[in-house]
Amino acid sequence: ARSRTVGELLAPTSPFDKKCGRENWTVAFAPDGSYLAWSQGHRIVKLVPWAQCLNNFLLHGTKNGANAVSTRLPRQSSESSQKNRPCEHVIDCGDIVWSLAFGSSVPEKQSRCVNIEWHRFKFGQDQLLLATGLNNGRIKIWDVYTGKLLLNLMDHTEVVRDLTFAPDGSLILVSASRDKTLRVWDLKDDGNMMKVLRGHPNWVYGCAFSPDSSILCSVGASKAVFLWDMDKYSMLRKLEGHHNDVVACEFSPDGALLATASYDTRVYVWDPHVGVILREFGHLFPPPTPIFAGGANDRWVRSVCFSHDGLHVASLADDKMVRFWRIDEEYPVQVAPLNNGLCCTFSTDGSVLAAGQDGSVYFWATPSQVSSLQHLCRMAIRRVMPTSQVKNLPIPCKVVEFLCYQI
């Protein structure tokens, strides 16, 4: 089935505009659904109110240029404007932007820093930050409501390929870089770097927190998939199974599953607590043998993400297709065409998938299906306990099987 197109935001181009450097490597939604951000290429990040984007799509059809949308969105004209009112911003980051991440503050989550009286910034309850990872190894932190630069983090020595905030509101930020390291930053401590996570033998492509912020997954070249304990900053386990570079990862909303995308033409769905592969989504048929999967092919999977319902996974590959999968079915339930796609993510409510390509963003409606009672039960119990605890519950074996994701 063909996925329904919702809309598109096209980057402005000129006859002399170079295509090189205009790639959209990242697109992100704010945790509260208020903003959409994407890299337009050539150092520029665009921030727009998501609700108004949707209204424009409904009013004016699916064809929307970024410039046309700009004229219809209110801009923040002065400091006296309402601070948390969604307003459009265009941010010049000073270098090519490889990664974006939104972070929201929860005042009750205290900084791990002892000398709190020396903090330069006081993050309030309505704080919303945007982190941008750059080609020169810097990470810039912006105030979303004002578009102002707050912090400039400068410890990486290579491209910052991915960024992720802890979902618990602590403003702990993790960055993945081509310098083979992950770095942990405390933005409530004015961006102090707390820890360097080493172990990847080559470039680190991506990282993602579990929903409870206790586990970090990182993926990279050399088939590497690592799980880290974020309380002790130590490695939990290494997941082995991919045959080529692993470029993207994301946890399911209940934290029970982990999806990873690789250049071996496959997306794997793991039980990260046990380290087993529960499902394989192939993008080349017949699937390549390990020898051929380890080399160049035309089905490289670029990105993967979990939907809000925990039932669907979206993947984006070099065969010019976007695919929507159910975690309990072998073949895609919906597909959509997209040339040169590089990144994808679901909106906060899970109703829309956004995918980036050459500075522009395209949107599709997520497959709408009613979850089974079994899936709802699994989601409910897995939000509070991992696989090992579910298997040790004093209940009949058949009920345990009912509550566990099975191979």
XYZ file of C-alpha atoms in Angstrom, residues 14-351:
338
model
C 19.110 29.413 -6.636
C 20.758 28.658 -10.007
C 24.199 28.974 -8.394
C 23.374 27.008 -5.249
C 25.699 24.017 -4.846
C 23.982 20.724 -4.137
C 27.039 19.617 -2.138
C 26.560 20.926 1.400
C 22.780 21.191 1.046
C 22.096 17.731 2.487
C 19.497 17.435 5.235
C 21.247 15.092 7.654
C 18.823 15.566 10.508
C 15.220 16.432 11.367
C 13.701 16.596 14.863
C 10.462 17.333 16.726
C 10.327 19.049 20.112
C 9.266 16.741 22.985
C 6.033 18.701 23.464
C 5.293 18.742 19.727
C 5.562 22.526 19.512
C 8.431 22.782 17.025
C 9.933 21.075 14.002
C 13.602 21.643 13.194
C 15.696 20.513 10.258
C 19.016 21.293 8.633
C 18.569 23.082 5.310
C 22.252 22.694 4.467
C 24.892 25.407 4.128
C 24.994 25.954 7.957
C 21.265 26.815 8.226
C 18.772 25.260 10.657
C 15.077 26.084 10.283
C 12.754 26.102 13.305
C 8.996 26.284 12.657
C 5.885 25.795 14.836
C 4.633 22.312 13.983
C 0.916 22.969 14.565
C 0.976 25.842 12.092
C 2.789 23.676 9.551
C -0.006 21.115 9.759
C -2.620 23.846 9.357
C -0.829 25.132 6.262
C -0.775 21.638 4.769
C -4.530 21.323 5.313
C -5.299 24.792 3.955
C -2.967 24.897 0.983
C -2.518 21.261 0.005
C 0.646 19.228 0.196
C 2.881 21.511 -1.873
C 4.524 24.054 0.399
C 7.790 25.869 -0.169
C 9.785 26.883 2.884
C 9.701 30.511 1.799
C 5.928 30.454 1.352
C 5.467 28.939 4.797
C 7.713 31.623 6.269
C 5.389 34.393 5.147
C 2.450 32.815 6.939
C 4.159 32.057 10.242
C 4.482 34.742 12.940
C 8.016 35.859 13.708
C 9.215 37.009 17.089
C 9.617 40.746 16.683
C 10.859 41.923 20.071
C 12.062 40.842 23.481
C 8.678 41.749 24.907
C 6.981 39.059 22.825
C 5.538 36.143 24.718
C 8.543 33.918 25.431
C 6.989 30.510 24.983
C 4.816 31.386 22.011
C 5.932 29.259 19.032
C 7.725 31.498 16.534
C 9.788 30.723 13.481
C 13.577 31.045 13.582
C 16.332 30.662 11.025
C 19.645 29.835 12.734
C 23.067 30.150 11.128
C 25.267 27.633 12.963
C 28.520 28.700 11.310
C 29.322 25.260 9.860
C 27.629 22.259 8.232
C 25.005 20.801 10.606
C 25.077 17.012 11.025
C 22.795 16.500 14.003
C 19.946 18.085 15.984
C 18.259 17.305 19.292
C 15.613 19.040 21.397
C 15.872 19.071 25.179
C 13.313 20.256 27.704
C 14.041 21.098 31.320
C 12.396 19.709 34.442
C 13.386 21.850 37.469
C 13.000 18.921 39.890
C 15.821 17.034 38.128
C 18.864 18.462 39.856
C 22.237 18.861 38.207
C 24.937 16.386 39.257
C 27.227 19.347 39.845
C 27.925 20.247 43.489
C 28.604 23.964 43.060
C 25.159 24.937 41.859
C 25.631 28.564 42.963
C 28.161 29.045 40.157
C 25.730 28.234 37.372
C 25.650 30.811 34.608
C 22.246 29.716 33.245
C 19.106 28.976 35.239
C 16.871 26.611 33.314
C 13.207 27.096 34.127
C 10.188 24.868 33.666
C 9.349 26.342 30.258
C 12.886 25.961 28.927
C 13.279 24.367 25.492
C 16.750 23.923 24.007
C 18.052 22.902 20.599
C 21.471 21.261 20.320
C 23.241 21.331 16.949
C 26.225 19.108 16.137
C 28.601 20.593 13.583
C 31.177 19.530 11.025
C 34.026 21.147 12.998
C 33.322 19.077 16.140
C 31.487 21.816 18.037
C 28.067 21.551 19.644
C 26.010 24.726 19.885
C 23.080 25.037 22.279
C 20.257 27.435 21.343
C 17.209 28.823 23.148
C 14.328 27.701 20.933
C 11.983 30.500 22.013
C 14.416 33.315 21.227
C 16.818 31.731 18.731
C 19.797 32.911 20.825
C 23.034 30.978 21.311
C 23.501 29.832 24.926
C 26.480 27.475 24.947
C 29.326 26.419 22.674
C 30.754 22.966 23.526
C 34.146 22.271 21.959
C 35.719 18.969 23.096
C 35.131 16.765 20.035
C 37.871 16.711 17.406
C 35.753 15.402 14.487
C 32.232 15.654 13.067
C 29.445 15.412 15.675
C 27.311 12.846 13.887
C 24.430 12.491 16.366
C 22.964 14.013 19.532
C 20.405 12.805 22.039
C 18.963 14.256 25.263
C 17.956 12.092 28.215
C 14.114 11.905 28.140
C 13.850 12.502 31.917
C 14.251 16.291 31.687
C 17.675 16.324 33.343
C 19.221 18.066 30.302
C 21.912 15.403 30.080
C 23.138 15.442 26.473
C 25.102 12.693 24.724
C 27.040 13.321 21.514
C 28.388 10.752 19.040
C 31.347 11.691 16.895
C 33.671 10.498 14.191
C 36.488 10.841 16.741
C 35.340 7.368 17.973
C 33.952 8.685 21.271
C 30.661 9.524 22.957
C 30.633 12.448 25.352
C 28.162 13.132 28.138
C 27.319 16.777 28.913
C 25.330 18.318 31.778
C 23.606 21.411 30.420
C 22.253 22.298 33.871
C 25.902 22.634 34.835
C 26.536 25.130 32.023
C 27.472 22.373 29.582
C 30.127 20.690 31.716
C 31.434 17.489 30.074
C 30.862 14.724 32.615
C 32.236 11.634 30.886
C 33.869 10.288 27.742
C 32.604 6.853 26.651
C 35.244 4.912 24.721
C 34.993 1.502 23.112
C 34.032 2.045 19.496
C 36.891 1.002 17.206
C 35.824 3.443 14.502
C 33.377 6.266 13.736
C 30.280 6.522 15.946
C 27.232 7.169 13.767
C 24.343 7.383 16.206
C 23.102 7.164 19.794
C 19.745 6.872 21.553
C 18.499 6.822 25.152
C 16.042 4.270 26.490
C 12.733 5.882 27.601
C 13.734 5.716 31.287
C 17.171 7.265 30.523
C 18.998 4.365 32.191
C 20.508 2.831 29.025
C 22.245 4.403 26.052
C 22.631 2.615 22.727
C 25.415 3.693 20.369
C 26.114 2.417 16.858
C 28.941 2.902 14.427
C 31.344 1.543 11.841
C 32.822 -1.947 12.203
C 29.352 -3.470 12.860
C 29.357 -1.997 16.368
C 26.234 -1.846 18.589
C 26.981 -0.943 22.225
C 24.697 -0.644 25.255
C 25.858 1.578 28.130
C 24.722 1.837 31.752
C 24.162 5.585 32.193
C 24.232 5.433 35.987
C 27.728 3.925 36.096
C 28.892 5.098 32.629
C 30.023 1.560 31.868
C 29.379 -0.797 28.966
C 26.555 -3.272 29.554
C 26.957 -5.439 26.466
C 27.834 -5.482 22.807
C 25.184 -6.691 20.349
C 26.542 -8.761 17.468
C 24.681 -9.699 14.297
C 25.084 -6.970 11.680
C 27.508 -7.521 8.779
C 28.304 -3.884 7.939
C 28.366 -0.407 9.480
C 25.394 0.320 11.765
C 24.164 3.869 11.179
C 21.005 4.414 13.255
C 19.253 3.125 16.370
C 16.139 3.812 18.426
C 14.339 2.261 21.402
C 10.651 1.429 21.368
C 8.402 3.640 23.561
C 8.233 0.962 26.269
C 12.010 0.392 26.213
C 11.588 -3.328 25.523
C 12.838 -3.275 21.930
C 15.718 -1.701 20.033
C 15.784 -1.100 16.265
C 19.110 -0.765 14.427
C 19.713 0.066 10.753
C 22.786 -1.049 8.858
C 24.522 -0.813 5.507
C 24.092 -4.616 5.326
C 20.575 -3.876 3.897
C 18.828 -4.927 7.115
C 16.976 -3.478 10.082
C 17.128 -5.626 13.209
C 14.692 -5.444 16.108
C 16.452 -6.619 19.288
C 15.529 -7.407 22.838
C 18.378 -5.266 24.253
C 18.001 -6.714 27.752
C 18.779 -10.228 26.503
C 20.807 -9.403 23.392
C 18.812 -11.473 20.886
C 17.395 -10.498 17.475
C 13.599 -10.777 17.468
C 12.880 -9.591 13.918
C 14.789 -8.919 10.696
C 13.493 -6.463 8.088
C 15.308 -7.006 4.809
C 15.586 -4.344 2.095
C 17.109 -6.556 -0.611
C 15.588 -9.816 -1.865
C 17.002 -12.345 -1.703
C 19.011 -11.029 1.259
C 22.763 -10.861 0.628
C 25.064 -13.405 2.224
C 27.380 -12.106 4.972
C 30.229 -11.740 2.455
C 28.210 -9.499 0.121
C 26.348 -7.719 2.941
C 29.703 -6.492 4.230
C 30.421 -4.591 1.006
C 28.841 -1.846 -1.080
C 25.261 -2.357 -2.278
C 22.329 -0.253 -3.434
C 20.058 -0.960 -0.453
C 21.963 0.766 2.315
C 19.527 1.584 5.125
C 20.086 5.184 6.200
C 17.675 5.677 9.094
C 15.195 3.877 11.342
C 12.678 5.051 13.949
C 9.918 3.663 16.180
C 6.359 4.980 16.065
C 4.511 6.271 19.123
C 2.307 3.149 19.290
C 5.337 0.836 19.505
C 3.786 -1.268 16.753
C 5.409 0.281 13.684
C 8.970 0.935 12.523
C 9.904 3.240 9.640
C 13.062 2.781 7.582
C 14.669 4.817 4.835
C 17.010 3.215 2.290
C 19.081 4.033 -0.769
C 16.644 2.256 -3.097
C 14.557 5.493 -3.025
C 11.878 4.056 -0.757
C 10.457 4.777 2.694
C 8.986 1.698 4.339
C 6.581 1.251 7.254
C 6.814 -2.113 9.026
C 4.769 -3.804 11.741
C 7.017 -5.407 14.341
C 5.039 -8.657 14.035
C 5.055 -8.916 10.214
C 7.824 -9.767 7.775
C 6.941 -7.375 4.931
C 6.215 -3.612 4.825
C 2.625 -2.554 5.381
C 3.104 0.721 3.482
C 5.759 2.290 1.244
C 6.465 5.729 -0.215
C 8.991 7.044 -2.769
C 11.839 9.361 -1.730
C 15.026 10.138 -3.650
C 18.274 10.631 -1.729
C 16.636 10.352 1.692
C 19.026 10.681 4.626
C 17.036 10.824 7.880
C 13.564 10.193 9.273
C 11.670 10.579 12.540
C 8.092 10.380 13.796
C 6.225 13.380 15.142
C 5.720 13.495 18.907
C 2.196 12.058 18.691
C 3.318 9.469 16.127
C 0.803 10.489 13.460
